[in-house]
Amino acid sequence: PNSGADPRLVEQLATKAVTLGNRDSGIAYFQACKALSEYRGGRFSQAVEWAEKARTNSEPFARAEGSAVLAMAQWRLGLRDTARASLSQGNKLAPELSTGTVDLGGGWLDWLIAWILLDEATELVTQGSTPAHNSRTQ
């Protein structure tokens, strides 16, 4: 969550990406980044708005990233059941590699980012409870 980067610069870059890249095929990833920037800045309502935009795209990993950020923002807004549902949707979008049947090809980085965010969301949503066994971390 805290990379040490200047949060203002990160927000400026995220805003630039969604502004200049609005016709780019990767717009959902830009929207997920903008959602994460808003979340990290404590602007949870804005994070929800951007995460919802990322979830409307056809790219499953971008939708998973959006779902993870959405779940975290909803949790911070006190929408516990809604956050759990968003997290569950995100988990269904990014297949686990433990089955050995998934070939990610060039999408491995998108898969990795999605799961990092999903893991962070899971930790937040399940805080205080014993984490379930997670095959992604093996």
XYZ file of N, CA, C and O in Angstrom:
552
model
N 0.794 -1.219 0.000
C 0.000 0.000 0.000
C 0.836 1.283 0.000
O 0.455 2.247 -0.607
N 1.972 1.296 0.676
C 2.788 2.496 0.682
C 4.110 2.189 -0.010
O 5.013 1.633 0.584
N 4.203 2.597 -1.257
C 5.403 2.325 -2.045
C 6.489 3.360 -1.822
O 7.603 3.201 -2.300
N 6.143 4.452 -1.141
C 7.090 5.531 -0.956
C 7.004 6.576 -2.057
O 7.678 7.596 -2.004
N 6.184 6.320 -3.069
C 6.016 7.281 -4.159
C 5.202 8.474 -3.674
O 4.381 8.357 -2.760
N 5.436 9.616 -4.281
C 4.689 10.820 -3.951
C 3.233 10.625 -4.377
O 2.945 10.480 -5.575
N 2.288 10.601 -3.436
C 0.887 10.342 -3.787
C 0.296 11.368 -4.746
O -0.562 11.033 -5.565
N 0.768 12.606 -4.677
C 0.259 13.629 -5.611
C 0.681 13.310 -7.037
O -0.109 13.466 -7.975
N 1.914 12.867 -7.197
C 2.397 12.504 -8.525
C 1.638 11.289 -9.060
O 1.243 11.258 -10.229
N 1.422 10.323 -8.199
C 0.671 9.123 -8.604
C -0.726 9.518 -9.058
O -1.213 9.051 -10.098
N -1.372 10.392 -8.300
C -2.717 10.833 -8.678
C -2.696 11.585 -10.007
O -3.567 11.394 -10.858
N -1.698 12.431 -10.205
C -1.587 13.168 -11.469
C -1.417 12.210 -12.654
O -2.031 12.396 -13.710
N -0.579 11.192 -12.473
C -0.358 10.216 -13.544
C -1.622 9.410 -13.827
O -1.950 9.147 -14.989
N -2.331 9.017 -12.776
C -3.569 8.259 -12.955
C -4.615 9.104 -13.668
O -5.316 8.618 -14.570
N -4.708 10.360 -13.298
C -5.661 11.265 -13.951
C -5.292 11.457 -15.420
O -6.163 11.449 -16.303
N -4.011 11.618 -15.683
C -3.551 11.791 -17.065
C -3.880 10.545 -17.900
O -4.317 10.653 -19.045
N -3.689 9.368 -17.309
C -3.965 8.124 -18.044
C -5.433 8.004 -18.423
O -5.755 7.658 -19.561
N -6.353 8.307 -17.484
C -7.776 8.182 -17.820
C -8.248 9.297 -18.731
O -9.213 9.124 -19.479
N -7.555 10.437 -18.701
C -7.932 11.555 -19.557
C -7.432 11.350 -20.989
O -8.200 11.434 -21.945
N -6.148 11.064 -21.126
C -5.560 10.902 -22.459
C -5.835 9.528 -23.067
O -5.806 9.375 -24.275
N -6.083 8.554 -22.219
C -6.276 7.188 -22.707
C -7.712 6.753 -22.818
O -8.002 5.559 -22.901
N -8.647 7.724 -22.857
C -10.058 7.347 -22.847
C -10.507 6.574 -24.082
O -11.550 5.946 -24.057
N -9.714 6.563 -25.129
C -10.051 5.778 -26.323
C -9.109 4.585 -26.498
O -9.197 3.853 -27.465
N -8.232 4.403 -25.536
C -7.257 3.319 -25.578
C -7.921 2.008 -25.163
O -8.807 1.997 -24.312
N -7.461 0.906 -25.724
C -8.035 -0.398 -25.365
C -7.729 -0.771 -23.919
O -8.414 -1.609 -23.339
N -6.750 -0.133 -23.316
C -6.404 -0.413 -21.934
C -7.078 0.505 -20.931
O -6.677 0.552 -19.772
N -8.122 1.206 -21.344
C -8.764 2.191 -20.469
C -9.223 1.587 -19.150
O -9.139 2.235 -18.109
N -9.672 0.349 -19.139
C -10.139 -0.251 -17.884
C -9.004 -0.374 -16.875
O -9.213 -0.201 -15.668
N -7.795 -0.640 -17.359
C -6.647 -0.712 -16.457
C -6.315 0.676 -15.914
O -5.956 0.830 -14.749
N -6.452 1.694 -16.768
C -6.229 3.070 -16.327
C -7.264 3.452 -15.267
O -6.950 4.115 -14.284
N -8.510 3.032 -15.499
C -9.574 3.332 -14.543
C -9.327 2.623 -13.211
O -9.565 3.200 -12.145
N -8.843 1.393 -13.272
C -8.517 0.667 -12.036
C -7.387 1.375 -11.289
O -7.416 1.480 -10.057
N -6.402 1.878 -12.034
C -5.306 2.634 -11.406
C -5.825 3.916 -10.769
O -5.409 4.279 -9.664
N -6.719 4.591 -11.464
C -7.313 5.816 -10.921
C -8.111 5.485 -9.654
O -8.029 6.210 -8.649
N -8.842 4.385 -9.675
C -9.593 3.952 -8.493
C -8.646 3.700 -7.323
O -8.904 4.118 -6.187
N -7.532 3.032 -7.607
C -6.562 2.740 -6.564
C -5.933 4.028 -6.027
O -5.741 4.174 -4.818
N -5.656 4.970 -6.917
C -5.108 6.263 -6.504
C -6.083 6.985 -5.571
O -5.679 7.539 -4.542
N -7.350 6.963 -5.917
C -8.369 7.599 -5.078
C -8.471 6.871 -3.737
O -8.561 7.504 -2.677
N -8.430 5.555 -3.765
C -8.493 4.764 -2.539
C -7.313 5.087 -1.623
O -7.476 5.336 -0.434
N -6.109 5.074 -2.186
C -4.909 5.359 -1.395
C -4.948 6.777 -0.813
O -4.393 7.031 0.243
N -5.637 7.685 -1.506
C -5.769 9.057 -1.028
C -6.891 9.232 -0.013
O -7.142 10.351 0.441
N -7.580 8.146 0.316
C -8.659 8.223 1.296
C -9.966 8.750 0.732
O -10.893 9.067 1.476
N -10.059 8.831 -0.588
C -11.277 9.313 -1.247
C -12.080 8.094 -1.706
O -12.110 7.752 -2.885
N -12.737 7.463 -0.743
C -13.355 6.162 -0.987
C -14.558 6.234 -1.930
O -14.746 5.336 -2.747
N -15.348 7.284 -1.851
C -16.491 7.414 -2.769
C -16.018 7.549 -4.216
O -16.593 6.936 -5.123
N -14.961 8.339 -4.433
C -14.407 8.482 -5.779
C -13.785 7.161 -6.241
O -13.867 6.806 -7.417
N -13.165 6.446 -5.320
C -12.593 5.136 -5.661
C -13.687 4.192 -6.131
O -13.488 3.444 -7.095
N -14.823 4.223 -5.477
C -15.959 3.382 -5.894
C -16.368 3.726 -7.322
O -16.573 2.836 -8.155
N -16.478 5.022 -7.623
C -16.889 5.446 -8.972
C -15.935 4.926 -10.046
O -16.370 4.395 -11.066
N -14.633 5.092 -9.821
C -13.652 4.649 -10.820
C -13.576 3.133 -10.899
O -13.430 2.569 -11.994
N -13.686 2.468 -9.774
C -13.639 1.001 -9.774
C -14.829 0.430 -10.524
O -14.696 -0.558 -11.259
N -15.984 1.043 -10.365
C -17.177 0.593 -11.102
C -16.958 0.736 -12.607
O -17.382 -0.124 -13.382
N -16.292 1.801 -13.033
C -15.997 1.979 -14.456
C -15.082 0.867 -14.950
O -15.284 0.327 -16.044
N -14.071 0.523 -14.173
C -13.144 -0.547 -14.572
C -13.868 -1.889 -14.668
O -13.536 -2.718 -15.509
N -14.871 -2.093 -13.838
C -15.593 -3.372 -13.829
C -16.551 -3.526 -14.998
O -17.048 -4.618 -15.230
N -16.806 -2.465 -15.756
C -17.734 -2.578 -16.885
C -17.034 -2.985 -18.170
O -17.681 -3.152 -19.197
N -15.723 -3.152 -18.139
C -14.940 -3.494 -19.313
C -14.960 -4.995 -19.558
O -15.279 -5.779 -18.675
N -14.565 -5.404 -20.751
C -14.545 -6.828 -21.088
C -13.266 -7.531 -20.639
O -13.196 -8.757 -20.666
N -12.249 -6.780 -20.228
C -10.988 -7.376 -19.782
C -11.152 -7.971 -18.380
O -11.350 -7.233 -17.418
N -11.083 -9.297 -18.242
C -11.351 -9.892 -16.924
C -10.381 -9.457 -15.831
O -10.786 -9.269 -14.678
N -9.108 -9.276 -16.154
C -8.167 -8.878 -15.105
C -8.407 -7.436 -14.671
O -8.263 -7.102 -13.500
N -8.769 -6.567 -15.601
C -9.106 -5.188 -15.232
C -10.359 -5.178 -14.365
O -10.441 -4.424 -13.389
N -11.317 -6.024 -14.697
C -12.523 -6.132 -13.875
C -12.177 -6.668 -12.493
O -12.735 -6.230 -11.490
N -11.235 -7.620 -12.424
C -10.808 -8.162 -11.129
C -10.119 -7.081 -10.297
O -10.372 -6.955 -9.093
N -9.262 -6.284 -10.937
C -8.594 -5.192 -10.232
C -9.629 -4.195 -9.725
O -9.564 -3.750 -8.568
N -10.575 -3.842 -10.588
C -11.644 -2.932 -10.182
C -12.454 -3.497 -9.028
O -12.802 -2.772 -8.091
N -12.735 -4.783 -9.068
C -13.497 -5.424 -7.991
C -12.742 -5.381 -6.673
O -13.329 -5.164 -5.614
N -11.429 -5.581 -6.731
C -10.614 -5.550 -5.511
C -10.626 -4.158 -4.889
O -10.849 -4.005 -3.677
N -10.384 -3.141 -5.710
C -10.386 -1.773 -5.191
C -11.789 -1.394 -4.720
O -11.956 -0.754 -3.672
N -12.792 -1.815 -5.470
C -14.170 -1.540 -5.080
C -14.467 -2.146 -3.708
O -15.043 -1.482 -2.841
N -14.057 -3.388 -3.508
C -14.302 -4.047 -2.221
C -13.621 -3.288 -1.081
O -14.227 -3.088 -0.014
N -12.388 -2.856 -1.297
C -11.676 -2.127 -0.241
C -12.357 -0.792 0.064
O -12.526 -0.415 1.236
N -12.755 -0.070 -0.986
C -13.406 1.227 -0.785
C -14.762 1.044 -0.109
O -15.119 1.803 0.808
N -15.516 0.047 -0.532
C -16.807 -0.215 0.093
C -16.624 -0.571 1.570
O -17.396 -0.129 2.421
N -15.607 -1.372 1.860
C -15.332 -1.741 3.242
C -15.062 -0.498 4.094
O -15.574 -0.344 5.189
N -14.232 0.402 3.550
C -13.899 1.636 4.278
C -15.116 2.541 4.455
O -15.178 3.335 5.389
N -16.090 2.411 3.545
C -17.320 3.194 3.646
C -18.355 2.525 4.552
O -19.451 3.050 4.729
N -17.998 1.360 5.088
C -18.908 0.657 5.996
C -19.902 -0.261 5.316
O -20.829 -0.755 5.952
N -19.728 -0.504 4.034
C -20.631 -1.368 3.269
C -20.088 -2.794 3.264
O -19.615 -3.300 2.242
N -20.112 -3.435 4.411
C -19.433 -4.713 4.610
C -19.936 -5.827 3.689
O -19.134 -6.494 3.040
N -21.243 -6.042 3.616
C -21.772 -7.124 2.778
C -21.516 -6.862 1.295
O -21.186 -7.769 0.534
N -21.659 -5.614 0.899
C -21.397 -5.246 -0.491
C -19.932 -5.458 -0.830
O -19.595 -5.933 -1.917
N -19.051 -5.126 0.104
C -17.611 -5.322 -0.103
C -17.290 -6.804 -0.274
O -16.501 -7.170 -1.149
N -17.899 -7.636 0.543
C -17.669 -9.086 0.418
C -18.129 -9.596 -0.947
O -17.456 -10.424 -1.567
N -19.264 -9.098 -1.417
C -19.776 -9.515 -2.726
C -18.848 -9.058 -3.852
O -18.579 -9.821 -4.793
N -18.339 -7.842 -3.759
C -17.413 -7.326 -4.780
C -16.136 -8.148 -4.799
O -15.610 -8.478 -5.870
N -15.631 -8.490 -3.617
C -14.425 -9.299 -3.527
C -14.662 -10.685 -4.129
O -13.823 -11.194 -4.877
N -15.789 -11.265 -3.856
C -16.120 -12.579 -4.412
C -16.165 -12.534 -5.935
O -15.640 -13.431 -6.611
N -16.750 -11.481 -6.486
C -16.800 -11.327 -7.944
C -15.394 -11.213 -8.517
O -15.083 -11.809 -9.547
N -14.539 -10.458 -7.868
C -13.161 -10.298 -8.332
C -12.403 -11.608 -8.308
O -11.653 -11.924 -9.238
N -12.590 -12.380 -7.256
C -11.909 -13.670 -7.148
C -12.311 -14.630 -8.264
O -11.510 -15.456 -8.698
N -13.531 -14.507 -8.749
C -13.997 -15.378 -9.834
C -13.423 -14.976 -11.194
O -13.409 -15.778 -12.121
N -12.939 -13.751 -11.308
C -12.467 -13.238 -12.595
C -11.014 -13.573 -12.903
O -10.623 -13.596 -14.065
N -10.212 -13.783 -11.889
C -8.782 -14.046 -12.096
C -8.501 -15.502 -11.724
O -8.458 -15.838 -10.555
N -8.337 -16.357 -12.705
C -8.150 -17.784 -12.410
C -6.856 -18.043 -11.644
O -5.870 -17.340 -11.813
N -6.918 -19.037 -10.799
C -5.727 -19.431 -10.051
C -4.855 -20.323 -10.936
O -5.353 -21.057 -11.772
N -3.571 -20.263 -10.723
C -2.645 -21.060 -11.521
C -2.433 -22.448 -10.950
O -1.831 -23.300 -11.591
N -2.930 -22.702 -9.755
C -2.672 -23.988 -9.110
C -3.270 -25.155 -9.886
O -2.818 -26.279 -9.747
N -4.279 -24.897 -10.712
C -4.895 -25.977 -11.480
C -4.001 -26.440 -12.625
O -4.157 -27.537 -13.120
N -3.080 -25.583 -13.039
C -2.179 -25.934 -14.128
C -2.829 -25.869 -15.500
O -2.209 -26.188 -16.497
N -4.087 -25.430 -15.573
C -4.789 -25.398 -16.856
C -4.879 -24.002 -17.451
O -5.448 -23.832 -18.507
N -4.318 -23.027 -16.780
C -4.420 -21.643 -17.244
C -3.117 -21.231 -17.915
O -2.053 -21.320 -17.329
N -3.240 -20.776 -19.172
C -2.083 -20.233 -19.879
C -2.295 -18.730 -19.978
O -3.161 -18.274 -20.708
N -1.518 -17.969 -19.236
C -1.701 -16.523 -19.191
C -1.055 -15.796 -20.362
O -1.392 -14.653 -20.636
N -0.136 -16.453 -21.037
C 0.543 -15.791 -22.141
C 1.100 -14.452 -21.710
O 1.723 -14.330 -20.662
N 0.827 -13.420 -22.487
C 1.321 -12.082 -22.183
C 0.543 -11.388 -21.081
O 0.901 -10.292 -20.670
N -0.516 -12.021 -20.581
C -1.335 -11.410 -19.542
C -0.881 -11.707 -18.130
O -1.586 -11.412 -17.174
N 0.329 -12.255 -17.989
C 0.787 -12.650 -16.655
C 0.910 -11.466 -15.707
O 0.607 -11.575 -14.532
N 1.316 -10.288 -16.222
C 1.468 -9.128 -15.360
C 0.103 -8.629 -14.882
O -0.061 -8.271 -13.715
N -0.868 -8.619 -15.781
C -2.221 -8.212 -15.399
C -2.788 -9.166 -14.351
O -3.442 -8.747 -13.400
N -2.539 -10.472 -14.536
C -2.974 -11.472 -13.562
C -2.323 -11.204 -12.201
O -2.993 -11.225 -11.170
N -1.021 -10.930 -12.208
C -0.288 -10.700 -10.968
C -0.825 -9.480 -10.221
O -1.077 -9.529 -9.010
N -1.022 -8.389 -10.926
C -1.539 -7.171 -10.295
C -2.935 -7.421 -9.730
O -3.254 -7.009 -8.611
N -3.764 -8.118 -10.500
C -5.116 -8.430 -10.023
C -5.055 -9.208 -8.721
O -5.752 -8.892 -7.751
N -4.205 -10.228 -8.662
C -4.141 -11.044 -7.447
C -3.501 -10.307 -6.286
O -3.873 -10.525 -5.128
N -2.568 -9.442 -6.530
C -1.999 -8.651 -5.439
C -3.096 -7.781 -4.818
O -3.234 -7.705 -3.597
N -3.887 -7.140 -5.667
C -4.976 -6.309 -5.162
C -6.057 -7.149 -4.492
O -6.603 -6.762 -3.446
N -6.363 -8.302 -5.072
C -7.358 -9.181 -4.455
C -6.885 -9.694 -3.099
O -7.674 -9.804 -2.155
N -5.604 -9.994 -2.999
C -5.060 -10.430 -1.709
C -5.142 -9.307 -0.675
O -5.469 -9.543 0.490
N -4.837 -8.075 -1.093
C -4.938 -6.944 -0.174
C -6.385 -6.750 0.272
O -6.660 -6.522 1.457
N -7.311 -6.852 -0.673
C -8.728 -6.704 -0.339
C -9.184 -7.815 0.602
O -9.924 -7.566 1.560
N -8.727 -9.030 0.345
C -9.088 -10.155 1.205
C -8.598 -9.926 2.625
O -9.317 -10.166 3.596
N -7.369 -9.444 2.742
C -6.809 -9.171 4.069
C -7.633 -8.119 4.796
O -7.916 -8.251 5.986
N -8.036 -7.072 4.099
C -8.825 -6.011 4.718
C -10.197 -6.525 5.140
O -10.637 -6.305 6.269
N -10.861 -7.231 4.235
C -12.228 -7.677 4.470
C -12.289 -8.768 5.539
O -13.281 -8.888 6.246
N -11.229 -9.537 5.658
C -11.236 -10.623 6.645
C -10.387 -10.293 7.864
O -9.998 -11.186 8.599
N -10.076 -9.028 8.091
C -9.226 -8.631 9.205
C -9.767 -9.192 10.515
O -10.953 -9.202 10.757
N -8.849 -9.717 11.304
C -9.224 -10.285 12.584
C -9.626 -11.735 12.532
O -9.719 -12.395 13.548
N -9.863 -12.254 11.323
C -10.211 -13.666 11.220
C -9.029 -14.432 10.662
O -8.124 -13.864 10.073
N -9.043 -15.711 10.850
C -7.957 -16.548 10.361
C -8.052 -16.632 8.850
O -9.084 -17.022 8.313
N -6.990 -16.260 8.124
C -7.053 -16.315 6.665
C -7.169 -17.746 6.181
O -6.583 -18.656 6.752
N -7.959 -17.913 5.143
C -8.109 -19.232 4.533
C -6.836 -19.583 3.793
O -6.072 -18.711 3.382
N -6.594 -20.870 3.594
C -5.425 -21.313 2.820
C -5.532 -20.724 1.426
O -6.571 -20.759 0.797
N -4.447 -20.191 0.953
C -4.436 -19.504 -0.332
C -3.386 -20.150 -1.226
O -2.199 -19.989 -1.010
N -3.844 -20.855 -2.252
C -2.923 -21.559 -3.131
C -2.096 -20.621 -3.991
O -1.080 -21.005 -4.529
N -2.505 -19.352 -4.134
C -1.756 -18.406 -4.970
C -0.418 -18.062 -4.356
O 0.488 -17.635 -5.027
N -0.287 -18.203 -3.031
C 0.938 -17.782 -2.376
C 1.942 -18.913 -2.234
O 2.980 -18.747 -1.637
N 1.658 -20.045 -2.776
C 2.596 -21.168 -2.670
C 3.566 -21.184 -3.810
O 3.334 -20.740 -4.860
